[in-house]
Coordinates of C-alpha atoms and ligand atoms in Angstrom, one line a residue:
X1222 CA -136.6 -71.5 -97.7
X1223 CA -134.6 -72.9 -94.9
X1224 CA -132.5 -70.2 -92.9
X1225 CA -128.6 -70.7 -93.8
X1226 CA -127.8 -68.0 -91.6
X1227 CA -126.9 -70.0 -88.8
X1228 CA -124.0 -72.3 -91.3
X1229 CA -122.8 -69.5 -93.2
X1230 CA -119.3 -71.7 -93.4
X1231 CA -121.1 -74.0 -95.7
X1232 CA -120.7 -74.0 -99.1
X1233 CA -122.5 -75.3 -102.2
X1234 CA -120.5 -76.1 -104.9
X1235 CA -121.3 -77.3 -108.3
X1236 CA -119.1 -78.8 -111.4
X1237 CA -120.3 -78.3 -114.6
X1238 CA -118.8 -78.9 -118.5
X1239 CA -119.8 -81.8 -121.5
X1240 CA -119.6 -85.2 -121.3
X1241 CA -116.7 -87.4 -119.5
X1242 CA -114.5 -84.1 -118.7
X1243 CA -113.8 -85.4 -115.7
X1244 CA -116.8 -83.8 -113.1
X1245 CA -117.5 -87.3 -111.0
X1246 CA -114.1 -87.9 -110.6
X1247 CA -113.0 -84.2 -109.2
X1248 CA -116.7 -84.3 -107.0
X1249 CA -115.6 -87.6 -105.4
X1250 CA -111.8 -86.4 -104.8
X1251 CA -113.5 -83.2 -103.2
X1252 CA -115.6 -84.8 -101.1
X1253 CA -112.7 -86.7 -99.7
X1254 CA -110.4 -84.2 -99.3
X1255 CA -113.2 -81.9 -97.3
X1256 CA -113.9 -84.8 -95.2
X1257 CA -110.4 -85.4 -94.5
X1258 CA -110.1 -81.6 -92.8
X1259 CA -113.0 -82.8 -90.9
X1260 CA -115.0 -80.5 -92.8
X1261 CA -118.8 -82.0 -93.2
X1262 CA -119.9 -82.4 -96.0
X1263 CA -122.2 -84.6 -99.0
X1264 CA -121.5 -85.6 -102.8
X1265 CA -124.8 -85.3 -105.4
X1266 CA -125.9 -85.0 -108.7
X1267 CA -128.0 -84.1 -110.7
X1268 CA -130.7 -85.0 -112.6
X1269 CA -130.7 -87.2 -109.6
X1270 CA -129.9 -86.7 -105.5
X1271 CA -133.4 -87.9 -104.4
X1272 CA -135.2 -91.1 -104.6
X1273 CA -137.6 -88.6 -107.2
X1274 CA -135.1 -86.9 -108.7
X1275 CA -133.5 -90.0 -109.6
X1276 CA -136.7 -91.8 -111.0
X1277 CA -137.0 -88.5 -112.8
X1278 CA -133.4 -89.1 -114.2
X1279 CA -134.0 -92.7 -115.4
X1280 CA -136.7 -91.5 -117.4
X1281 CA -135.0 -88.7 -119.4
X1282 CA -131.9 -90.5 -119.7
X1283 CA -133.8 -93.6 -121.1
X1284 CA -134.9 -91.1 -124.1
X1285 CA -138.3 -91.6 -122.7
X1286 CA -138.7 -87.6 -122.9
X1287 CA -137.1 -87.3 -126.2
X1288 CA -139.6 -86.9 -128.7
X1289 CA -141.5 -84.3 -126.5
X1290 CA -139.1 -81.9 -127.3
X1291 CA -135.7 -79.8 -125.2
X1292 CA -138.9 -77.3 -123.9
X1293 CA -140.6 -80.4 -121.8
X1294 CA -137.3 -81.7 -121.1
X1295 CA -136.0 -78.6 -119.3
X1296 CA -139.7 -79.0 -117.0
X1297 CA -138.8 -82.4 -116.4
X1298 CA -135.3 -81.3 -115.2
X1299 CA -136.5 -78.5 -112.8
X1300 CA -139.0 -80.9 -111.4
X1301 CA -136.3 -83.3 -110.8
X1302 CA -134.0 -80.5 -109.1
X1303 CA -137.0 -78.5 -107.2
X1304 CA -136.7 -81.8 -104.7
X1305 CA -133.5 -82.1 -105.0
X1306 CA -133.4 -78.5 -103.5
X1307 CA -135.9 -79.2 -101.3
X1308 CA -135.1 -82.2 -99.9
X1309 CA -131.2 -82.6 -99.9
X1310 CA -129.8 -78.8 -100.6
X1311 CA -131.5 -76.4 -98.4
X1312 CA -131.0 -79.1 -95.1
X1313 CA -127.6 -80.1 -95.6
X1314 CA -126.7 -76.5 -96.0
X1315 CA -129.2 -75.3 -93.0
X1316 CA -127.0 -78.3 -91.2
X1317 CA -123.4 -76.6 -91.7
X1318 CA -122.6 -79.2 -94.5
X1319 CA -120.8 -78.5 -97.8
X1320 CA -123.1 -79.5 -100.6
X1321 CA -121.3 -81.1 -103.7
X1322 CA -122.9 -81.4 -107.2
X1323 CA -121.9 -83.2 -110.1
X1324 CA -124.0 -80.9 -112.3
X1325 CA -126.9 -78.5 -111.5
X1326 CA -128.6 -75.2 -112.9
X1327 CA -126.1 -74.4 -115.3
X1328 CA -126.5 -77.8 -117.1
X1329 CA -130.3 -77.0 -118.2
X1330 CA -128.7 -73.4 -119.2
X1331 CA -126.4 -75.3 -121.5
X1332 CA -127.7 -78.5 -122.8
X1333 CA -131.7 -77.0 -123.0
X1334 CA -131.3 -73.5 -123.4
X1335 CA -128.1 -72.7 -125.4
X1336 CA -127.5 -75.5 -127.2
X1337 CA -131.4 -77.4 -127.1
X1338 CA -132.8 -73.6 -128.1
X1339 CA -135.3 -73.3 -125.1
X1340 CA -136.6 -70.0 -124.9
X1341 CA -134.4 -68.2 -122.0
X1342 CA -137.6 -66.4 -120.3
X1343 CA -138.5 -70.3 -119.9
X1344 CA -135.4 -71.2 -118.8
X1345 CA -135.0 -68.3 -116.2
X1346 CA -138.3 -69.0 -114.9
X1347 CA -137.8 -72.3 -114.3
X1348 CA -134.7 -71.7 -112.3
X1349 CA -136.3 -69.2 -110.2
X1350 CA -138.9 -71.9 -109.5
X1351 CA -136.3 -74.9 -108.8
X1352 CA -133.2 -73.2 -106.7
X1353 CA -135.9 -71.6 -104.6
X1354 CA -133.1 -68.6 -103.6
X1355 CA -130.4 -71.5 -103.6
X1356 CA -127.5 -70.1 -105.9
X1357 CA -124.2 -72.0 -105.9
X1358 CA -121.4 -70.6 -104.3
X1359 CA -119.0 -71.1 -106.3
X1360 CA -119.4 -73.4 -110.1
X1361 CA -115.7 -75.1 -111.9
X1362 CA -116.4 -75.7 -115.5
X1363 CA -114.6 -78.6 -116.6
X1364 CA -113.3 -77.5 -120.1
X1365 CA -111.9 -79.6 -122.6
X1366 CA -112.0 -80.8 -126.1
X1367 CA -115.4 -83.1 -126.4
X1368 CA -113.7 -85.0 -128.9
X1369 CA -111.4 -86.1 -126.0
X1370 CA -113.4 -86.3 -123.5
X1371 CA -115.6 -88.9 -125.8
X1372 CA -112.5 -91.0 -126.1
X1373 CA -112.5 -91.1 -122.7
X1374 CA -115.9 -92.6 -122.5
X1375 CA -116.1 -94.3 -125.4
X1376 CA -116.0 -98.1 -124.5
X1377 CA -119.1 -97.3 -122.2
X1378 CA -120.8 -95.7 -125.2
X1379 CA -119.7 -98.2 -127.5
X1380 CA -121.6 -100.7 -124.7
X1381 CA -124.6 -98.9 -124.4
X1382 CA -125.2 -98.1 -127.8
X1383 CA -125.1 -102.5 -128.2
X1384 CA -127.5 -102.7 -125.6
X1385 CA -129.7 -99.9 -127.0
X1386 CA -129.3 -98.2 -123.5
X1387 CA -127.0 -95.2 -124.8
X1388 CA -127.6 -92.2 -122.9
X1389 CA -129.9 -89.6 -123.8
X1390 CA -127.1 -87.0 -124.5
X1391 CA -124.4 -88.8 -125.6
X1392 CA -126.0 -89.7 -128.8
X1393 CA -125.5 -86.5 -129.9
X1394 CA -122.9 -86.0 -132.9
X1395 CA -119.1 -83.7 -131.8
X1396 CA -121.0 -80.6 -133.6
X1397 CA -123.3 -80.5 -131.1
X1398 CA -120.9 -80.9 -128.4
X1399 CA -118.6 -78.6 -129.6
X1400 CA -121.6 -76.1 -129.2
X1401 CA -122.4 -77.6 -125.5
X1402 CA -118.6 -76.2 -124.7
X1403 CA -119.0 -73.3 -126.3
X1404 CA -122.2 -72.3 -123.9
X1405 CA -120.7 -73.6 -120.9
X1406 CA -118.0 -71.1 -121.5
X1407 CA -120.5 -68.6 -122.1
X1408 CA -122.1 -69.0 -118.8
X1409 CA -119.1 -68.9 -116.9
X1410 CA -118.0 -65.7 -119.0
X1411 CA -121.6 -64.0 -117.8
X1412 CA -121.7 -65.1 -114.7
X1413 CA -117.6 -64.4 -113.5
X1414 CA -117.9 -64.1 -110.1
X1415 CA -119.5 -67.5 -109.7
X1416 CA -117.8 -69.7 -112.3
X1417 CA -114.2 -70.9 -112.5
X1418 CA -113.2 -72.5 -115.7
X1419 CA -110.6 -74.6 -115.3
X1420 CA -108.5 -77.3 -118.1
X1421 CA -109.8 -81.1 -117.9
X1422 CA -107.3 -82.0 -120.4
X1423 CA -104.8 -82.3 -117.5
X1424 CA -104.1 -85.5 -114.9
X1425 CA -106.7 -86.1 -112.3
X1426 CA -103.9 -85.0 -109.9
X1427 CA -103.3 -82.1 -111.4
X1428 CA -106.6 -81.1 -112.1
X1429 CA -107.6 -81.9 -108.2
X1430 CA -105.0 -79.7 -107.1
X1431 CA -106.2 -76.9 -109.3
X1432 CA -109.7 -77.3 -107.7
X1433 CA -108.1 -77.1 -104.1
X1434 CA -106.1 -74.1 -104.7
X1435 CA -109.0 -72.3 -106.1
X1436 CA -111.0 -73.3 -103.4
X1437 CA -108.5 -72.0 -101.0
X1438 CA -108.2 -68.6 -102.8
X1439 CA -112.0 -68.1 -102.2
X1440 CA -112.1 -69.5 -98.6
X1441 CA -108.8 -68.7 -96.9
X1442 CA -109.9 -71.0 -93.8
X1443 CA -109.6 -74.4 -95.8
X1444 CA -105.7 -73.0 -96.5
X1445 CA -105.0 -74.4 -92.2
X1446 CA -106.8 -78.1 -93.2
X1447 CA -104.3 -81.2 -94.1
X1448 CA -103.4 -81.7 -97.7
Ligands
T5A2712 N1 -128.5 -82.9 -118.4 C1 -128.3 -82.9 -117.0 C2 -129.3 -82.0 -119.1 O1 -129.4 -82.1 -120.3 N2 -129.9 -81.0 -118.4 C3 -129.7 -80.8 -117.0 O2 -130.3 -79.9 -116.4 C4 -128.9 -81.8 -116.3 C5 -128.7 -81.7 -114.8 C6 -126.5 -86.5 -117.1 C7 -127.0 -86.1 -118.5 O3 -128.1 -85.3 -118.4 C8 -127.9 -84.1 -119.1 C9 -126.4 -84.0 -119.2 C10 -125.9 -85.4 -119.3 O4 -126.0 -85.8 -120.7 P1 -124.4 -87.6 -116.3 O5 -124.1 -89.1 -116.3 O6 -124.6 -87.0 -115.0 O7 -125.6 -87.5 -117.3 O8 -123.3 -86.7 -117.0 P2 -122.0 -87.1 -117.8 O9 -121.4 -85.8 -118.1 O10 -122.5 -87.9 -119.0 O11 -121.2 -88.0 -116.9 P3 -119.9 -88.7 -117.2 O12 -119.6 -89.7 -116.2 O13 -119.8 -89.1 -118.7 O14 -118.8 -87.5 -117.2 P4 -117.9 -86.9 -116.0 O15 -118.6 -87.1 -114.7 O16 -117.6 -85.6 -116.4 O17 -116.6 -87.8 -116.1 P5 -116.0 -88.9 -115.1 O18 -115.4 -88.3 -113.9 O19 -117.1 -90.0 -114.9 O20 -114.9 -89.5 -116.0 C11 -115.1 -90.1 -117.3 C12 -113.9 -91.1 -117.6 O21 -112.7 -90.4 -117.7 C13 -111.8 -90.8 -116.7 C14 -112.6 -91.5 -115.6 O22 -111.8 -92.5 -115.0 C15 -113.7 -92.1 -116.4 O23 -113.3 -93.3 -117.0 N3 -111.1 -89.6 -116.2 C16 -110.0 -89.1 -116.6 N4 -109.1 -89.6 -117.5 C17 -107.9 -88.9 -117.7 N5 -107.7 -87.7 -117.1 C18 -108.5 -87.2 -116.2 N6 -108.2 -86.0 -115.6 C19 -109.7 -87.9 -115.9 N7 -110.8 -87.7 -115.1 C20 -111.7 -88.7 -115.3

């Protein structure tokens, strides 16, 4: 593991919830707004971040995986985030960069374990495996309705699903959505000191403001950068 000792000012952040609640969006407002008070730091995602991870990514999300079942999936996605970790995590942090993720550990929690019915000794083995002592510092759970969320999304769905491409997950009926929510929530209630939930249903303003001020609340220093 790569010594973070000397950056202790940088911080890995992750976002988290169900489909089209916004994550992307708030990362890439984030991102600039870090930069902006000169603050260093790099946008990812997962399944994805490295040239790997994201071959890894294409594959799942092609449905490619499906029919071995959520137990091989949640391998596939620890693989995919063990060089993720590796490659792009650990040395930006070790580097005094923030780390930005549009989804990580808490997404194989939800999707393969709570909802998919992974076994949780599997799942927790597999994360002590692929963060490699790399915890988030601090996880917002995007939280809103799926059924809204889908309308938000639902001309690229609509699209994919006439080109046969649909994404893995978003085939998925609202039941099992509403049960995606449901663990997300559940994660963040077990895990309180990391987790933040916060309201998607709200502008992208609004909501990025949220974000800030919580961020500030945490880390008084970023309360001195430029809004
Ligand atoms: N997965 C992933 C697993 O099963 N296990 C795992 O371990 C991991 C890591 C990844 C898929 O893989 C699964 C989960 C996923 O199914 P993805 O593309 O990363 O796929 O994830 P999605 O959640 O599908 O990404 P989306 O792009 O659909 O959702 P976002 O990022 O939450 O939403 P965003 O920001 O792209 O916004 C969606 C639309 O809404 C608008 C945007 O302009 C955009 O059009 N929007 C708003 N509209 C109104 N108000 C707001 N506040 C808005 N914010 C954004």
């Amino acid at each position: 593991m790569l010594d973070r000792t000397a950056s202790r000012a940088a911080r890995f952040i992750t976002f988290e919830g169900g489909e089209g609640v916004g994550k992307s969006t708030q990362v890439k407002r984030l991102l600039v707004r870090l930069n902006r008070g000169n603050i260093e730091a790099v946008r990812t995602r997962e399944p994805g971040g490295t040239p790997t991870a994201e071959a890894v990514r294409a594959f799942i999300l092609q449905g490619r995986s499906e029919a071995w079942g959520p137990g091989a999936e949640a391998v596939l996605f620890a693989a995919a985030r063990l060089n993720h970790v590796n490659e792009l995590v650990a040395p930006n942090l070790a580097h005094g960069r923030w780390v930005i993720s549009d989804r990580f550990h808490d997404s194989t929690r939800a999707y393969q374990g709570l909802t998919g019915g992974v076994d949780e000794k599997l799942i927790r083995g597999l994360e002590t495996l692929a963060l490699n002592g790399h915890q988030p510092d601090l996880t917002f759970v995007l939280d809103m309705d799926p059924a809204v969320a889908f309308a938000r999304v639902g001309s690229r769905q609509i699209e994919a699903a006439l080109a046969e491409t649909g994404d893995r997950f978003e085939k998925e009926d609202l039941s099992w959505h509403a049960r995606l929510r449901q663990a997300f929530l559940d994660i963040a209630t077990t895990n309180p000191d990391r987790c933040v939930v916060l309201p998607a249903n709200q502008n992208e303003d609004a909501l990025e403001q949220e974000i800030w001020d919580t961020l500030v609340r945490r880390y008084p220093e970023l309360g001195t950068l430029p809004n």
